[in-house]
Amino acid sequence: MAQYVRDLMTAAPMSVGPCTSVAQAARLMRDHDLGAVLVTDDGRLRGLVTDRDLVVRSVADGVDPEETTVVRACSEELVTVGPDDELDLAVRLMREHAVRRVPVVDGEHPVGVLSLGDVTLERDPDSPLADIAAARPHT
């Protein structure tokens, strides 16, 4: 029986506007225990920014995180899936493009995010990666 992206995705993903500062995005991720947020403009998906993106594409370059916007750090060429796509398609795309998170869109509008952790918890719940995905971070 086929599984669908909608069955595993995190619905109503957190998003920020393109003019949001890197520092604001980092605080949002910290406060909501997120590894990524979507970048949207007028409800349309513009990019995805991860905690790693914030470090590698802005902090490591020595920019002022209060003055630099997430557009400088986000990935704009995204692999996306729809909520009614089969999970196998999403997994194949994640593998082919070496991504850990895939925005789920309905048209141009984001409706969720599917992560490698979501898939692992479903397909291999006894694996070390599933344990890590399910664990709460230490603060």
Coordinates of N, CA and C in Angstrom, one line a residue:
M1 N 0.8 -1.2 0.0 CA 0.0 0.0 0.0 C 0.9 1.2 0.0
A2 N 0.6 2.2 -0.9 CA 1.4 3.4 -1.0 C 1.2 4.3 0.2
Q3 N 2.2 5.0 0.6 CA 2.1 6.0 1.6 C 2.3 7.3 0.9
Y4 N 1.7 8.4 1.4 CA 1.8 9.7 0.8 C 2.5 10.7 1.7
V5 N 3.1 11.7 1.1 CA 3.8 12.7 1.8 C 3.0 13.3 2.9
R6 N 1.7 13.6 2.6 CA 0.8 14.2 3.6 C 0.8 13.4 4.9
D7 N 1.0 12.1 4.8 CA 0.9 11.2 6.0 C 2.1 11.4 7.0
L8 N 3.2 11.9 6.5 CA 4.4 12.1 7.4 C 4.9 13.5 7.5
M9 N 4.5 14.4 6.6 CA 5.0 15.7 6.7 C 4.6 16.5 7.9
T10 N 5.4 17.4 8.3 CA 5.1 18.4 9.3 C 4.2 19.5 8.7
A11 N 3.0 19.5 9.1 CA 2.1 20.5 8.5 C 2.3 21.9 9.1
A12 N 1.8 22.9 8.4 CA 1.9 24.3 8.9 C 3.3 24.6 9.3
P13 N 4.2 24.5 8.4 CA 5.6 24.8 8.7 C 5.8 26.3 9.1
M14 N 6.8 26.5 9.9 CA 7.2 27.8 10.3 C 7.9 28.5 9.1
S15 N 7.5 29.8 8.9 CA 8.1 30.5 7.8 C 8.5 31.9 8.2
V16 N 9.4 32.5 7.5 CA 9.8 33.9 7.7 C 9.7 34.6 6.3
G17 N 9.7 35.9 6.4 CA 9.7 36.7 5.1 C 11.2 36.9 4.7
P18 N 11.4 37.3 3.4 CA 12.7 37.5 2.9 C 13.5 38.5 3.6
C19 N 12.9 39.5 4.2 CA 13.6 40.6 4.9 C 13.9 40.3 6.4
T20 N 13.6 39.1 6.8 CA 13.9 38.7 8.2 C 15.4 38.5 8.4
S21 N 15.9 39.0 9.5 CA 17.3 38.9 9.7 C 17.7 37.5 10.0
V22 N 19.0 37.2 9.7 CA 19.6 35.9 10.1 C 19.4 35.7 11.6
A23 N 19.7 36.7 12.4 CA 19.5 36.6 13.8 C 18.1 36.2 14.3
Q24 N 17.1 36.9 13.6 CA 15.7 36.6 14.0 C 15.4 35.1 13.6
A25 N 15.8 34.7 12.4 CA 15.6 33.3 12.0 C 16.2 32.3 13.0
A26 N 17.5 32.6 13.4 CA 18.2 31.7 14.4 C 17.4 31.7 15.7
R27 N 16.9 32.8 16.2 CA 16.2 32.8 17.4 C 14.9 32.0 17.3
L28 N 14.2 32.1 16.1 CA 13.0 31.4 15.9 C 13.2 29.9 15.9
M29 N 14.3 29.5 15.2 CA 14.7 28.1 15.2 C 15.0 27.6 16.6
R30 N 15.7 28.4 17.4 CA 16.0 28.0 18.8 C 14.8 27.9 19.6
D31 N 13.9 28.9 19.5 CA 12.8 28.9 20.4 C 11.7 27.8 20.1
H32 N 11.7 27.4 18.8 CA 10.7 26.4 18.4 C 11.4 25.0 18.1
D33 N 12.6 24.9 18.4 CA 13.4 23.6 18.2 C 13.2 23.2 16.8
L34 N 13.6 24.0 15.9 CA 13.6 23.7 14.4 C 15.0 23.7 13.8
G35 N 15.1 22.9 12.8 CA 16.4 22.9 12.1 C 16.3 23.7 10.8
A36 N 15.1 24.1 10.4 CA 14.9 24.8 9.2 C 13.6 25.6 9.2
V37 N 13.6 26.7 8.5 CA 12.3 27.4 8.3 C 12.2 27.8 6.8
L38 N 11.0 27.9 6.4 CA 10.8 28.3 5.0 C 10.8 29.8 4.8
V39 N 11.3 30.2 3.7 CA 11.3 31.7 3.4 C 10.2 31.9 2.4
T40 N 9.2 32.7 2.8 CA 8.0 32.9 1.9 C 7.9 34.4 1.6
D41 N 7.3 34.7 0.5 CA 7.0 36.1 0.0 C 5.6 36.1 -0.5
D42 N 4.7 36.8 0.2 CA 3.3 36.8 -0.2 C 2.7 35.4 -0.3
G43 N 3.1 34.6 0.7 CA 2.5 33.2 0.8 C 3.1 32.2 -0.2
R44 N 4.0 32.7 -1.0 CA 4.7 31.8 -2.0 C 6.1 31.4 -1.5
L45 N 6.4 30.2 -1.7 CA 7.7 29.6 -1.3 C 8.8 30.3 -2.1
R46 N 9.8 30.9 -1.3 CA 10.9 31.5 -2.0 C 12.2 30.7 -1.7
G47 N 12.3 30.1 -0.5 CA 13.5 29.4 -0.2 C 13.3 28.6 1.1
L48 N 14.4 28.0 1.5 CA 14.5 27.2 2.8 C 15.8 27.6 3.4
V49 N 15.8 27.9 4.7 CA 17.0 28.2 5.4 C 17.2 27.2 6.6
T50 N 18.3 26.6 6.6 CA 18.6 25.7 7.7 C 19.5 26.3 8.7
D51 N 19.6 25.7 9.9 CA 20.6 26.2 10.9 C 22.0 26.2 10.3
R52 N 22.3 25.1 9.5 CA 23.6 25.0 8.9 C 23.8 26.2 7.9
D53 N 22.8 26.5 7.1 CA 22.9 27.6 6.1 C 23.2 28.9 6.9
L54 N 22.6 29.1 8.0 CA 22.9 30.4 8.7 C 24.4 30.5 9.1
V55 N 24.9 29.3 9.5 CA 26.3 29.3 9.9 C 27.3 29.4 8.7
V56 N 27.1 28.6 7.7 CA 28.0 28.5 6.6 C 27.9 29.7 5.7
R57 N 26.7 30.2 5.4 CA 26.5 31.2 4.4 C 26.4 32.6 5.0
S58 N 26.5 32.8 6.3 CA 26.4 34.1 6.9 C 27.4 34.3 8.0
V59 N 27.3 33.6 9.1 CA 28.2 33.7 10.2 C 29.6 33.5 9.9
A60 N 29.9 32.4 9.1 CA 31.3 32.1 8.7 C 31.9 33.2 7.8
D61 N 31.0 33.9 7.1 CA 31.5 35.0 6.3 C 31.7 36.3 7.1
G62 N 31.4 36.3 8.3 CA 31.6 37.5 9.2 C 30.6 38.6 9.0
V63 N 29.4 38.3 8.4 CA 28.4 39.3 8.3 C 27.7 39.6 9.6
D64 N 27.1 40.7 9.7 CA 26.3 41.1 10.9 C 24.9 40.4 10.8
P65 N 24.7 39.4 11.7 CA 23.5 38.6 11.6 C 22.2 39.5 11.9
E66 N 22.3 40.6 12.5 CA 21.2 41.5 12.8 C 20.8 42.3 11.5
E67 N 21.8 42.5 10.7 CA 21.6 43.3 9.5 C 21.4 42.5 8.2
T68 N 21.9 41.2 8.2 CA 21.8 40.4 7.0 C 20.5 39.6 7.0
T69 N 19.9 39.6 5.8 CA 18.6 38.9 5.7 C 18.8 37.4 5.3
V70 N 17.7 36.7 5.6 CA 17.8 35.2 5.3 C 18.0 34.9 3.8
V71 N 17.6 35.9 3.0 CA 17.8 35.6 1.5 C 19.2 35.4 1.2
R72 N 20.1 36.0 1.9 CA 21.6 35.8 1.7 C 22.0 34.3 2.1
A73 N 21.3 33.7 3.0 CA 21.7 32.4 3.5 C 20.8 31.2 3.0
C74 N 19.6 31.5 2.4 CA 18.7 30.4 2.1 C 19.0 29.8 0.8
S75 N 18.6 28.5 0.7 CA 18.6 27.8 -0.6 C 17.4 28.2 -1.4
E76 N 17.6 28.7 -2.6 CA 16.4 29.2 -3.4 C 16.1 28.2 -4.5
E77 N 17.0 27.3 -4.9 CA 16.6 26.3 -5.9 C 16.3 25.0 -5.1
L78 N 15.0 24.9 -4.9 CA 14.5 23.8 -4.1 C 13.9 22.6 -4.8
V79 N 14.1 21.5 -4.2 CA 13.3 20.3 -4.6 C 12.1 20.3 -3.8
T80 N 10.9 20.2 -4.4 CA 9.7 20.2 -3.6 C 8.8 19.0 -4.0
V81 N 7.9 18.7 -3.2 CA 6.9 17.6 -3.5 C 5.5 18.1 -3.1
G82 N 4.5 17.5 -3.6 CA 3.2 17.8 -3.2 C 2.7 16.9 -2.1
P83 N 1.7 17.3 -1.4 CA 1.1 16.4 -0.3 C 0.6 15.1 -0.8
D84 N 0.1 15.1 -2.0 CA -0.5 13.8 -2.5 C 0.5 13.0 -3.3
D85 N 1.8 13.4 -3.3 CA 2.8 12.6 -4.0 C 3.1 11.4 -3.1
E86 N 3.5 10.3 -3.7 CA 3.8 9.1 -3.0 C 5.1 9.3 -2.2
L87 N 5.2 8.7 -1.1 CA 6.4 8.9 -0.2 C 7.7 8.4 -0.9
D88 N 7.5 7.3 -1.7 CA 8.7 6.8 -2.4 C 9.3 7.8 -3.4
L89 N 8.5 8.7 -4.0 CA 9.0 9.7 -4.9 C 9.8 10.7 -4.0
A90 N 9.3 11.1 -2.9 CA 9.9 12.1 -2.0 C 11.3 11.5 -1.6
V91 N 11.3 10.3 -1.2 CA 12.6 9.6 -0.8 C 13.6 9.6 -1.9
R92 N 13.1 9.3 -3.1 CA 14.0 9.2 -4.2 C 14.6 10.6 -4.5
L93 N 13.8 11.6 -4.5 CA 14.2 13.0 -4.7 C 15.2 13.4 -3.6
M94 N 15.0 13.1 -2.4 CA 15.9 13.4 -1.3 C 17.2 12.8 -1.5
R95 N 17.2 11.5 -2.0 CA 18.4 10.8 -2.2 C 19.2 11.4 -3.4
E96 N 18.5 11.6 -4.5 CA 19.1 12.2 -5.8 C 19.7 13.5 -5.6
H97 N 19.1 14.4 -4.7 CA 19.5 15.7 -4.6 C 20.3 15.9 -3.3
A98 N 20.5 14.9 -2.5 CA 21.2 14.9 -1.2 C 20.7 16.0 -0.3
V99 N 19.4 16.0 -0.1 CA 18.7 16.9 0.8 C 18.1 16.2 2.0
R100 N 18.0 16.8 3.1 CA 17.5 16.3 4.3 C 16.0 16.7 4.6
R101 N 15.7 17.8 3.9 CA 14.3 18.4 4.1 C 13.8 18.8 2.7
V102 N 12.5 18.5 2.5 CA 11.8 18.8 1.3 C 10.6 19.6 1.6
P103 N 10.5 20.9 1.1 CA 9.2 21.6 1.3 C 8.1 20.9 0.5
V104 N 6.9 20.9 1.2 CA 5.7 20.3 0.5 C 4.9 21.5 0.1
V105 N 4.5 21.5 -1.2 CA 3.8 22.7 -1.7 C 2.5 22.2 -2.4
D106 N 1.6 23.1 -2.3 CA 0.3 22.9 -3.0 C 0.3 24.1 -4.0
G107 N 0.6 23.9 -5.3 CA 0.8 25.0 -6.2 C 2.2 25.6 -5.8
E108 N 2.1 26.9 -5.5 CA 3.3 27.6 -5.1 C 3.3 27.9 -3.6
H109 N 2.3 27.4 -2.9 CA 2.1 27.7 -1.5 C 2.6 26.5 -0.6
P110 N 3.4 26.8 0.3 CA 3.9 25.7 1.2 C 2.9 25.3 2.2
V111 N 2.8 23.9 2.3 CA 1.8 23.4 3.3 C 2.4 22.4 4.3
G112 N 3.8 22.2 4.1 CA 4.4 21.3 5.0 C 5.9 21.2 4.7
V113 N 6.6 20.4 5.5 CA 8.0 20.0 5.3 C 8.1 18.5 5.6
L114 N 8.8 17.8 4.7 CA 9.1 16.4 5.0 C 10.6 16.3 5.2
S115 N 10.9 15.7 6.3 CA 12.4 15.5 6.7 C 12.8 14.1 6.6
L116 N 14.1 13.9 6.5 CA 14.7 12.6 6.5 C 14.4 11.9 7.8
G117 N 14.3 12.7 8.9 CA 13.9 12.1 10.2 C 12.5 11.6 10.2
D118 N 11.6 12.3 9.6 CA 10.2 11.9 9.5 C 10.1 10.5 8.8
V119 N 10.9 10.4 7.7 CA 10.8 9.2 6.9 C 11.5 8.0 7.7
T120 N 12.6 8.3 8.3 CA 13.3 7.3 9.1 C 12.5 6.8 10.2
L121 N 11.8 7.7 11.0 CA 11.0 7.2 12.1 C 9.9 6.3 11.6
E122 N 9.4 6.5 10.4 CA 8.3 5.7 9.8 C 8.8 4.4 9.3
R123 N 9.9 4.4 8.5 CA 10.4 3.3 7.8 C 11.4 2.4 8.6
D124 N 12.1 3.0 9.5 CA 13.1 2.2 10.2 C 13.2 2.7 11.6
P125 N 12.1 2.5 12.4 CA 12.0 3.1 13.7 C 13.1 2.6 14.7
D126 N 13.7 1.4 14.5 CA 14.7 0.9 15.4 C 16.1 1.3 15.0
S127 N 16.3 2.1 14.0 CA 17.6 2.5 13.6 C 18.2 3.6 14.5
P128 N 19.5 3.7 14.5 CA 20.1 4.8 15.3 C 19.6 6.2 14.8
L129 N 19.5 6.4 13.5 CA 19.0 7.7 13.0 C 17.6 8.0 13.5
A130 N 16.7 7.0 13.6 CA 15.4 7.2 14.1 C 15.5 7.6 15.6
D131 N 16.4 7.0 16.3 CA 16.6 7.4 17.7 C 17.0 8.9 17.8
I132 N 17.9 9.3 17.0 CA 18.4 10.7 17.0 C 17.3 11.6 16.6
A133 N 16.5 11.2 15.5 CA 15.4 12.1 15.1 C 14.4 12.3 16.1
A134 N 14.1 11.3 16.9 CA 13.1 11.3 18.0 C 13.6 12.0 19.2
A135 N 14.9 12.1 19.4 CA 15.4 12.7 20.7 C 15.2 14.2 20.8
R136 N 14.9 14.6 21.9 CA 14.9 16.1 22.2 C 16.3 16.6 22.3
P137 N 16.6 17.8 21.8 CA 17.9 18.3 21.9 C 18.3 18.7 23.3
H138 N 19.5 18.6 23.6 CA 20.0 19.1 24.9 C 20.3 20.5 24.8
T139 N 19.8 21.3 25.8 CA 20.0 22.7 25.8 C 20.9 23.2 26.9

